Amino acid sequence: MSDVLQETVLAPAAKLPAVKLKVVDCDIHPMLRSSKALHPYLSQRWRDHLDSYGARTRQPFIGSPPYPKSTPALSRRDSWPPAGGPPGSDLAFMRAQHLDPLNIEVGVLQVLFPSGKDQRDLGLGAAMSRALNDWQVAEWTEPEPRLRGSIAVACDDAEARSPRSSAAPDAATSHRCSSRRAAPNRWGASVTGRSTPRRRRPGCRSACTPAAPTGTR
Amino acid sequence: MSTTASRPIREVAAIQPDVLRALRPIDCDLHPAPPAMRQLLPYLDTHWREAMVTRGIDGLDLAAYPPGAPLSARPDWREGATRPAADVTAMRAQALDPWNTRIGILNCLHGAVAMYGEDMGAALARAVNDWLAAEWLDREPRLRASVTVCMRDPVQAAVEIERRASDRRFVQVLLLVSGDMPLGRRPFWPIYEAAQRHGMTVGIHAGSTYHHAATPVGWPSYYVEDYVAQAPAMQNQLLSLIAEGVFTKFPDLRVVLLESGWTWLAPFLWRANKTWHGLRSEVPWVDRAPADIVRDRVRLSIQPTDAPPEPAQLARAIEQMGADDLLLFSTDYPHWQFDAVPLPPGLPERLLPGIACDNALGFYPRLKEAIQ
């Protein structure tokens, strides 16, 4: 977490105008409260791995995207929860600032960071994807029935991205399989040649999200 | 099985610490902990300071050295520290004083070197260099530094070299071995012109910006692959400098390979020479054998030493390199490259004064003047 940004955070608006239409928000980004917040959903083996080698993607920096964004945490300046943590990490604040006042009937979650699908270590990518899915269920979709999760999959790992192998939430809570738009290398999405899961759960849609830059090769 | 092979390797012909201390070495590769953004803010101008704060830009530590990886810091250098090598006090106690080091050269591996945005990268590099001068060089007279530059923009990098030229404590320009393109290519020549003109060496250090895959065959999965790949990357860059005629165009330019592993050098020179003999009609500006160019214009820091299994073989490896003055003492502090003594066992005793300090004094123009 950066400590250079505190003075740029704005206080949330006290009152919002009433919204009468019911709204489906297709893109809400939950965020881990801290770098260790995923650890409860990882085995000791992968906790130790993250503590030693960290998450390793195809980017120059450990704690920043390769092209720094225009706002802290790429977020609205009024979205920092009063109780602490980064934007998107506090369900109560998400309800108060976003779900309730905007009359959100359904909100679909998309976990941007951390990303299992961008990990160079496929084992870590699969473990992080499973953990992120478990985290979405435990801390978001179960306590808040308006929210739906997106299944994080490790795109480059043919075995791990199968819905059978991921600890995917059940059909009632899962709406979307999340994959990467850009291939990690010029020869295609994976060594098996497949770029989509074999089978999706009922009601699941595939979604592609912008990937981190993967170099020019 | 020989009796030599049955003994623990490091007990054979180990260098005694007092021998090294008596030589008062010059450490050519020290790594201050790269500054966090809040540490750089005072050294940024108004525009960039406001940009960093309002955009929340931070976390620019290079992925080339995961902080928790065993290689990144020796365990005893992590103890009690928020970050290894965080300040001059720690470096004095852990790297300079133990070896009676007379001069240490700082190579700050800050993310500025890998920025895609040229102007931001140049601004950060400038701030890093100002920070190095104020927080390190001003506080410890034994220290010198490499000029941090953003490799993406060699023209602005040359401006930064010009800016540092009058501060004789900046002795070298720092580049990462794996960046955007081969280092011999002409877009980089403004850096070499400026370095040569101001008597600075060019230091090529292990590490990747990860703008491209870390190997010529694509993106490997594991850190061990990335790190081992830095040695062949050094070969690629050395040959690029040779083949592109950098050493011909800049006849006084000197290059130091830092944290390269170095024992790959001899077979690389054999291959480079052999191939150049057959294909040199394509590169007529390469006016002598690659090995001759390297022995004249290139030096290599000693940590890590990718040592052969038997210490007695190390002397042979050096002999095969064809020159006695190629190696420069370094600790690579705080990276974990040695446990007891920062010189590998098996070094011929007659080479020790050269390795410890004479080779560096003879090669870095700005070091020689400091001693004089």
XYZ file of C-alpha atoms in Angstrom:
589
model
C 0.000 0.000 0.000
C 1.366 3.384 -0.957
C 1.881 5.943 1.710
C 2.128 8.851 -0.671
C -1.533 9.215 -1.408
C -3.324 9.970 1.805
C -3.723 13.642 1.167
C -5.516 13.053 -2.111
C -8.382 10.983 -0.730
C -11.756 12.689 -0.698
C -14.471 12.188 1.863
C -17.482 10.256 0.557
C -20.555 12.311 -0.373
C -22.974 12.586 2.519
C -26.164 12.129 0.518
C -26.957 10.826 -2.928
C -30.090 11.392 -4.956
C -32.585 8.504 -4.926
C -32.458 6.031 -7.840
C -35.787 4.519 -8.786
C -34.757 2.108 -11.557
C -33.280 -1.184 -10.522
C -29.750 -1.539 -11.810
C -27.537 -4.465 -12.714
C -23.904 -3.506 -12.310
C -21.788 -5.809 -14.466
C -18.430 -4.703 -13.192
C -17.614 -4.295 -9.516
C -14.061 -4.808 -8.303
C -13.614 -6.301 -4.861
C -10.178 -5.929 -3.364
C -8.189 -7.794 -0.770
C -7.907 -5.835 2.398
C -4.187 -6.540 2.702
C -1.424 -8.538 1.046
C -2.073 -11.376 3.506
C -5.841 -11.406 3.127
C -5.767 -14.293 0.662
C -3.590 -16.451 2.926
C -6.516 -18.082 4.779
C -7.646 -19.518 1.447
C -4.225 -20.842 0.469
C -2.387 -23.907 1.681
C 0.744 -23.388 3.751
C 2.814 -24.395 0.763
C 1.520 -21.488 -1.287
C 1.596 -19.030 1.605
C 5.274 -19.806 2.031
C 5.807 -19.482 -1.698
C 4.185 -16.058 -1.788
C 6.208 -14.916 1.218
C 9.450 -15.959 -0.508
C 9.033 -15.449 -4.236
C 5.854 -13.440 -4.390
C 3.489 -13.184 -7.281
C 5.537 -13.085 -10.493
C 3.946 -11.829 -13.675
C 5.251 -10.363 -16.900
C 5.811 -6.878 -15.554
C 8.794 -4.837 -14.442
C 7.631 -3.912 -10.938
C 6.537 -5.747 -7.841
C 3.973 -3.288 -6.521
C 2.869 -1.213 -9.499
C 1.406 -1.738 -12.945
C 3.918 -1.053 -15.706
C 2.094 2.146 -16.635
C 1.154 3.821 -13.356
C -2.480 4.847 -13.225
C -3.954 8.280 -12.820
C -5.470 7.818 -9.405
C -4.365 5.962 -6.314
C -5.376 2.307 -6.596
C -7.051 3.182 -9.917
C -10.047 4.204 -7.857
C -12.395 7.069 -7.183
C -10.930 9.353 -4.619
C -13.996 9.044 -2.412
C -14.007 5.244 -2.451
C -11.452 4.666 0.288
C -13.361 3.008 3.137
C -13.525 5.110 6.302
C -12.714 2.009 8.335
C -9.471 1.475 6.419
C -8.286 -0.761 3.629
C -8.111 -0.051 -0.088
C -11.109 0.783 -2.295
C -13.369 -2.195 -2.806
C -12.199 -4.053 0.282
C -15.045 -3.183 2.617
C -18.449 -4.786 1.967
C -20.273 -2.545 4.410
C -18.900 0.550 2.696
C -19.679 -0.893 -0.728
C -23.259 -1.301 0.380
C -23.454 2.177 1.817
C -21.704 4.005 -1.001
C -22.741 1.989 -4.004
C -25.216 -0.907 -3.745
C -27.880 0.788 -1.632
C -27.994 4.339 -2.998
C -27.817 3.224 -6.637
C -30.454 0.542 -6.109
C -28.160 -2.199 -7.397
C -30.241 -5.323 -7.845
C -27.354 -7.497 -9.024
C -23.666 -6.665 -8.918
C -21.173 -8.868 -10.737
C -17.743 -9.038 -9.182
C -14.529 -9.021 -11.171
C -11.324 -9.468 -9.244
C -8.615 -7.428 -10.957
C -5.814 -7.919 -8.505
C -4.198 -10.186 -7.580
C -4.536 -12.255 -10.695
C -4.056 -15.980 -10.820
C -4.283 -16.018 -14.596
C -1.221 -13.787 -15.024
C 1.133 -15.805 -12.852
C 4.162 -17.247 -14.568
C 4.196 -20.104 -12.076
C 1.174 -22.114 -13.173
C 0.898 -23.911 -9.872
C 0.704 -20.621 -8.043
C -1.765 -19.308 -10.608
C -4.072 -22.258 -10.074
C -3.823 -21.967 -6.295
C -4.478 -18.226 -6.347
C -7.427 -18.668 -8.671
C -8.995 -21.236 -6.382
C -8.299 -19.040 -3.370
C -9.808 -15.981 -5.016
C -12.937 -17.936 -5.828
C -13.234 -19.176 -2.255
C -12.668 -15.640 -1.008
C -15.366 -14.236 -3.244
C -17.873 -16.720 -1.881
C -16.919 -16.421 1.770
C -16.580 -12.657 2.007
C -18.813 -11.302 -0.736
C -21.483 -13.433 -2.394
C -22.584 -15.360 0.688
C -22.981 -12.373 3.001
C -24.440 -10.194 0.225
C -27.097 -11.872 -1.943
C -27.039 -9.059 -4.492
C -23.489 -9.929 -5.518
C -22.365 -12.547 -8.003
C -18.826 -13.815 -8.423
C -16.650 -14.345 -11.438
C -14.725 -17.581 -11.486
C -11.033 -16.857 -11.704
C -9.288 -19.440 -13.851
C -5.634 -20.016 -14.674
C -5.944 -19.690 -18.429
C -2.610 -21.263 -19.310
C -3.072 -24.373 -17.221
C -5.361 -26.793 -19.060
C -6.038 -28.891 -15.998
C -6.466 -26.041 -13.531
C -8.879 -24.059 -15.669
C -11.372 -26.876 -15.874
C -14.457 -26.031 -13.813
C -14.108 -29.486 -12.349
C -10.747 -28.671 -10.793
C -11.446 -25.167 -9.591
C -13.257 -24.716 -6.330
C -15.941 -22.876 -8.261
C -18.911 -21.562 -6.455
C -22.255 -23.088 -7.316
C -24.385 -21.877 -10.184
C -26.492 -19.652 -7.972
C -23.568 -17.404 -7.167
C -21.346 -17.733 -10.190
C -22.047 -15.862 -13.346
C -18.845 -15.453 -15.236
C -15.576 -17.190 -16.060
C -12.806 -14.668 -16.241
C -9.981 -15.099 -18.729
C -7.277 -13.029 -20.317
C -7.613 -11.135 -23.562
C -3.969 -11.238 -24.627
C -1.992 -14.435 -25.073
C 1.132 -14.693 -22.933
C 3.283 -15.435 -25.940
C 3.073 -15.315 -29.673
C 2.301 -18.975 -30.077
C -1.110 -18.962 -28.502
C -2.986 -19.151 -25.259
C -1.705 -22.486 -24.019
C 0.286 -25.505 -25.001
C -2.891 -27.474 -25.513
C -4.198 -24.987 -28.042
C -7.447 -24.521 -26.186
C -8.419 -21.032 -25.284
C -11.772 -21.668 -23.622
C -12.871 -24.017 -20.875
C -14.415 -27.235 -22.071
C -17.588 -26.819 -20.107
C -19.213 -23.995 -18.307
C -21.691 -24.076 -15.518
C -25.327 -23.290 -16.347
C -25.808 -19.576 -16.641
C -22.081 -18.861 -16.912
C -20.754 -16.419 -19.450
C -17.165 -15.964 -20.531
C -15.630 -12.574 -20.035
C -12.312 -11.246 -21.201
C -10.548 -8.640 -19.187
C -7.663 -6.431 -20.219
C -4.451 -8.190 -19.387
C -1.290 -6.737 -18.051
C 1.150 -5.973 -20.857
C 2.957 -9.150 -21.732
C 5.817 -7.697 -23.709
C 6.205 -7.406 -27.414
C 7.119 -11.008 -28.163
C 37.700 -41.204 -5.409
C 40.409 -38.623 -4.744
C 41.050 -37.349 -1.239
C 40.515 -33.839 -2.513
C 37.013 -34.647 -3.611
C 36.133 -36.114 -0.216
C 36.866 -32.869 1.655
C 34.212 -30.156 1.977
C 34.767 -27.892 -0.981
C 34.998 -24.580 0.842
C 37.735 -25.705 3.199
C 40.198 -26.173 0.401
C 42.372 -23.118 -0.202
C 39.855 -20.749 1.375
C 40.882 -17.133 1.487
C 41.450 -15.952 5.032
C 39.497 -12.832 5.995
C 42.588 -11.045 7.263
C 44.262 -11.478 3.906
C 41.392 -9.658 2.249
C 41.273 -6.946 4.892
C 44.971 -6.259 4.519
C 44.436 -5.557 0.852
C 41.849 -2.830 1.585
C 39.573 -3.860 -1.244
C 37.387 -1.855 -3.583
C 33.856 -3.254 -3.620
C 32.421 -2.763 -7.096
C 28.880 -3.895 -6.404
C 26.878 -2.691 -3.431
C 23.111 -2.325 -3.446
C 21.439 0.284 -1.281
C 17.798 -0.540 -0.721
C 15.991 1.305 -3.509
C 14.097 4.280 -2.100
C 10.368 4.160 -1.589
C 8.437 6.965 -3.239
C 8.086 8.974 -0.043
C 11.861 9.044 0.197
C 12.124 10.421 -3.335
C 9.445 13.092 -3.018
C 11.818 15.749 -1.679
C 14.046 15.213 -4.706
C 11.312 15.582 -7.328
C 10.261 18.887 -8.859
C 6.793 20.288 -8.261
C 5.164 18.660 -11.261
C 6.442 15.167 -10.599
C 5.990 15.368 -6.842
C 2.366 16.280 -7.344
C 1.991 13.531 -9.946
C 3.376 10.851 -7.656
C 1.142 11.924 -4.788
C -2.101 12.521 -6.629
C -1.726 9.394 -8.726
C -0.523 7.281 -5.810
C 2.507 6.033 -7.744
C 4.628 3.702 -5.647
C 5.708 0.090 -5.496
C 8.374 0.412 -8.173
C 10.713 -2.218 -6.721
C 12.031 -4.343 -9.545
C 10.506 -7.761 -10.013
C 14.023 -8.973 -10.806
C 14.712 -9.267 -7.071
C 11.703 -10.501 -5.094
C 12.298 -9.144 -1.593
C 11.553 -12.444 0.107
C 13.640 -14.633 -2.183
C 16.689 -16.197 -0.508
C 19.003 -14.620 -3.084
C 17.782 -11.103 -2.389
C 19.347 -10.823 1.053
C 21.465 -12.943 3.367
C 19.447 -13.862 6.458
C 21.672 -12.053 8.941
C 21.413 -8.907 6.866
C 17.634 -9.063 7.111
C 17.550 -9.350 10.889
C 16.166 -6.322 12.656
C 15.888 -4.345 9.446
C 12.784 -3.051 7.766
C 14.651 -3.540 4.541
C 18.147 -4.955 3.996
C 20.790 -2.312 3.241
C 18.324 0.399 4.171
C 20.872 3.044 5.141
C 24.514 3.947 5.398
C 24.753 2.710 8.974
C 23.785 -0.813 7.970
C 26.074 -0.828 4.949
C 29.041 0.341 6.998
C 28.525 -2.343 9.601
C 27.687 -5.193 7.255
C 29.646 -4.538 4.071
C 32.342 -1.879 4.378
C 33.908 -2.276 7.820
C 34.094 -6.108 7.876
C 36.473 -6.123 4.890
C 38.285 -2.853 5.564
C 36.882 -1.663 2.265
C 38.517 1.480 0.988
C 35.926 2.312 -1.685
C 32.456 0.918 -2.387
C 30.461 1.548 -5.552
C 26.689 1.795 -5.126
C 24.470 0.314 -7.825
C 20.916 1.282 -6.969
C 18.471 -1.109 -8.602
C 15.487 1.235 -8.676
C 12.478 0.823 -10.941
C 13.297 4.053 -12.743
C 15.562 1.992 -14.976
C 12.551 0.026 -16.226
C 9.909 2.703 -16.678
C 8.000 2.610 -19.923
C 7.178 6.302 -19.682
C 10.354 8.089 -20.671
C 9.732 11.381 -18.945
C 8.597 9.785 -15.718
C 11.550 7.429 -15.857
C 13.994 10.272 -16.416
C 12.470 12.289 -13.560
C 12.659 9.347 -11.194
C 16.216 8.552 -12.214
C 17.237 12.108 -11.523
C 15.588 11.944 -8.104
C 17.300 8.633 -7.311
C 20.680 10.107 -8.146
C 20.008 13.191 -6.015
C 18.907 10.877 -3.212
C 22.066 8.759 -3.571
C 24.254 11.836 -3.340
C 22.505 13.277 -0.293
C 21.673 10.149 1.693
C 24.693 7.996 0.892
C 27.637 9.745 -0.745
C 27.461 12.810 1.496
C 27.371 10.584 4.577
C 30.142 8.133 3.803
C 33.331 9.262 2.082
C 34.230 5.728 1.058
C 31.197 5.463 -1.206
C 30.902 6.096 -4.915
C 27.865 5.507 -7.144
C 26.626 4.564 -10.551
C 24.328 6.984 -12.323
C 20.800 5.584 -12.482
C 19.171 6.179 -15.862
C 15.936 5.160 -17.542
C 17.012 2.805 -20.306
C 13.936 3.512 -22.360
C 15.225 6.963 -23.360
C 18.966 7.040 -24.021
C 18.863 10.727 -24.974
C 17.513 11.734 -21.572
C 19.880 9.235 -20.020
C 22.773 11.083 -21.616
C 21.394 14.338 -20.192
C 21.409 12.735 -16.747
C 25.002 11.619 -17.219
C 25.924 15.190 -18.143
C 24.159 16.420 -15.042
C 26.236 14.111 -12.786
C 29.527 14.571 -14.553
C 30.816 17.313 -12.287
C 30.207 15.193 -9.178
C 33.261 12.979 -9.391
C 31.730 10.537 -6.926
C 29.555 9.244 -9.757
C 31.956 6.867 -11.476
C 29.759 4.703 -13.689
C 26.488 4.517 -15.611
C 24.200 1.683 -14.552
C 22.234 -0.406 -17.072
C 20.314 -3.639 -16.618
C 21.423 -6.519 -18.794
C 17.926 -7.418 -20.005
C 16.051 -4.380 -21.252
C 14.294 -3.465 -24.468
C 16.942 -4.292 -27.037
C 20.578 -5.348 -27.458
C 22.763 -2.757 -25.785
C 25.119 -2.333 -28.731
C 22.414 -0.911 -30.951
C 22.749 2.698 -32.043
C 19.827 4.139 -30.044
C 21.983 3.511 -26.970
C 25.039 5.336 -28.331
C 24.266 8.691 -26.662
C 24.830 6.919 -23.345
C 28.206 5.598 -24.427
C 29.284 8.915 -25.870
C 28.477 10.730 -22.659
C 30.042 8.065 -20.457
C 33.240 8.036 -22.467
C 33.499 11.803 -22.525
C 33.183 12.036 -18.784
C 35.402 9.128 -17.870
C 32.630 6.958 -16.524
C 32.487 3.243 -17.099
C 29.267 1.578 -18.197
C 28.128 -1.021 -15.678
C 25.839 -3.724 -17.022
C 24.119 -5.389 -14.096
C 22.170 -8.619 -13.822
C 18.438 -8.187 -13.898
C 15.587 -7.872 -16.287
C 13.120 -5.090 -16.863
C 10.738 -7.829 -18.013
C 9.752 -5.743 -20.991
C 10.507 -8.956 -22.825
C 10.816 -12.572 -21.786
C 13.858 -13.200 -19.642
C 15.234 -15.826 -22.016
C 15.651 -16.045 -25.784
C 13.188 -18.946 -25.827
C 10.335 -17.206 -24.061
C 8.946 -16.648 -20.592
C 10.151 -19.180 -18.041
C 7.970 -20.066 -15.076
C 10.391 -19.949 -12.151
C 12.755 -17.457 -10.576
C 15.683 -19.854 -10.750
C 15.322 -19.789 -14.515
C 15.239 -16.002 -14.607
C 18.358 -15.651 -12.503
C 20.459 -18.253 -14.286
C 19.378 -16.647 -17.570
C 21.178 -13.451 -16.651
C 24.530 -15.066 -17.509
C 23.638 -15.873 -21.134
C 22.056 -12.419 -21.320
C 25.457 -10.981 -20.434
C 26.947 -12.916 -23.329
C 24.308 -11.581 -25.696
C 24.934 -8.012 -24.620
C 28.702 -8.332 -24.712
C 28.563 -9.658 -28.236
C 26.136 -6.895 -29.215
C 28.532 -4.234 -27.993
C 31.332 -5.891 -29.941
C 29.446 -6.620 -33.146
C 27.781 -3.227 -33.350
C 31.180 -1.567 -33.115
C 30.590 0.259 -29.837
C 34.195 -0.342 -28.777
C 35.414 0.950 -32.125
C 33.164 4.011 -32.164
C 34.037 4.818 -28.551
C 37.708 3.880 -28.218
C 37.957 4.861 -24.550
C 34.719 3.299 -23.365
C 35.043 0.706 -20.635
C 32.391 -1.753 -19.561
C 31.951 -3.665 -16.318
C 29.725 -6.733 -16.092
C 28.205 -6.829 -12.618
C 26.784 -9.916 -10.918
C 27.279 -11.939 -14.091
C 28.703 -15.168 -12.668
C 31.807 -14.659 -14.896
C 33.057 -18.243 -15.278
C 31.152 -18.506 -18.568
C 33.588 -16.028 -20.132
C 36.280 -18.310 -21.542
C 34.090 -20.610 -23.677
C 32.109 -17.577 -24.784
C 35.312 -15.944 -26.025
C 36.276 -19.143 -27.844
C 32.950 -19.214 -29.654
C 32.932 -15.480 -30.356
C 36.449 -15.577 -31.771
C 35.849 -18.656 -33.891
C 32.631 -17.344 -35.347
C 34.037 -13.876 -35.915
C 36.889 -15.407 -37.905
C 34.382 -16.848 -40.349
C 31.808 -14.061 -40.438
C 33.827 -10.921 -39.874
C 33.271 -9.716 -43.427
C 29.830 -8.591 -42.259
C 31.229 -6.452 -39.437
C 34.435 -4.898 -40.786
C 34.424 -2.290 -38.023
C 35.252 -5.070 -35.548
C 38.924 -4.565 -36.122
C 40.302 -7.198 -33.801
C 39.280 -10.456 -32.248
C 36.401 -10.246 -29.779
C 38.542 -11.776 -27.045
C 41.146 -9.065 -27.481
C 38.475 -6.404 -27.215
C 37.054 -7.930 -24.052
C 40.415 -8.282 -22.346
C 41.140 -4.661 -23.098
C 37.786 -3.014 -22.424
C 35.693 -5.229 -20.164
C 35.951 -6.288 -16.539
C 33.732 -8.554 -14.437
C 32.790 -8.356 -10.779
C 33.525 -11.478 -8.779
C 30.261 -12.077 -6.929
C 28.630 -14.370 -7.670
C 31.311 -16.773 -8.795
C 29.724 -19.689 -10.633
C 32.529 -21.900 -9.434
C 33.510 -25.343 -10.732
C 33.082 -28.246 -8.302
C 36.761 -28.315 -7.341
C 38.433 -25.112 -6.130
C 41.583 -26.159 -7.940
C 39.655 -25.867 -11.189
C 38.911 -22.192 -10.595
C 42.492 -21.174 -11.328
C 42.276 -23.048 -14.615
C 39.049 -21.224 -15.487
C 40.779 -17.899 -14.918
C 43.791 -18.990 -16.934
C 41.491 -19.872 -19.807
C 40.116 -16.338 -19.780
C 43.504 -15.256 -21.044
C 44.200 -12.324 -18.763
C 44.998 -11.850 -15.090
C 43.298 -8.516 -14.552
C 39.704 -9.142 -15.565
C 38.162 -9.674 -12.157
C 37.017 -7.022 -9.723
C 36.241 -7.593 -6.066
C 32.602 -7.262 -5.073
C 30.323 -8.461 -2.301
C 27.020 -7.874 -4.112
C 25.744 -6.891 -0.678
C 23.037 -7.564 0.443
C 22.369 -10.318 -2.093
C 23.199 -13.709 -0.616
C 26.212 -14.854 -2.628
C 28.622 -15.943 0.107
C 28.568 -16.971 3.725
C 32.018 -16.439 5.211
C 34.455 -14.700 2.890
C 33.439 -12.844 -0.276
C 36.118 -14.512 -2.367
C 35.720 -18.054 -3.684
C 38.254 -20.687 -2.648
C 40.800 -21.584 -5.274
C 41.810 -18.082 -6.396
C 45.539 -17.982 -7.157
C 47.238 -15.980 -4.458
C 49.208 -13.891 -6.937
C 45.937 -12.513 -8.344
C 44.557 -11.300 -5.034
C 45.989 -7.760 -5.004
C 44.666 -7.186 -8.484
C 41.238 -8.611 -7.740
C 40.961 -6.771 -4.437
C 41.756 -3.280 -5.740
C 44.437 -2.824 -8.397
C 42.271 -3.995 -11.310
C 39.503 -1.575 -10.332
C 41.943 1.283 -9.859
C 43.389 0.615 -13.267
C 40.039 0.417 -14.957
C 37.702 3.029 -13.446
C 39.147 6.412 -14.449
C 37.304 8.204 -11.673
C 38.552 5.827 -9.008
C 42.164 6.333 -9.910
C 41.849 10.079 -9.478
C 40.188 9.571 -6.094
C 43.133 7.616 -4.772
C 45.620 10.061 -6.218
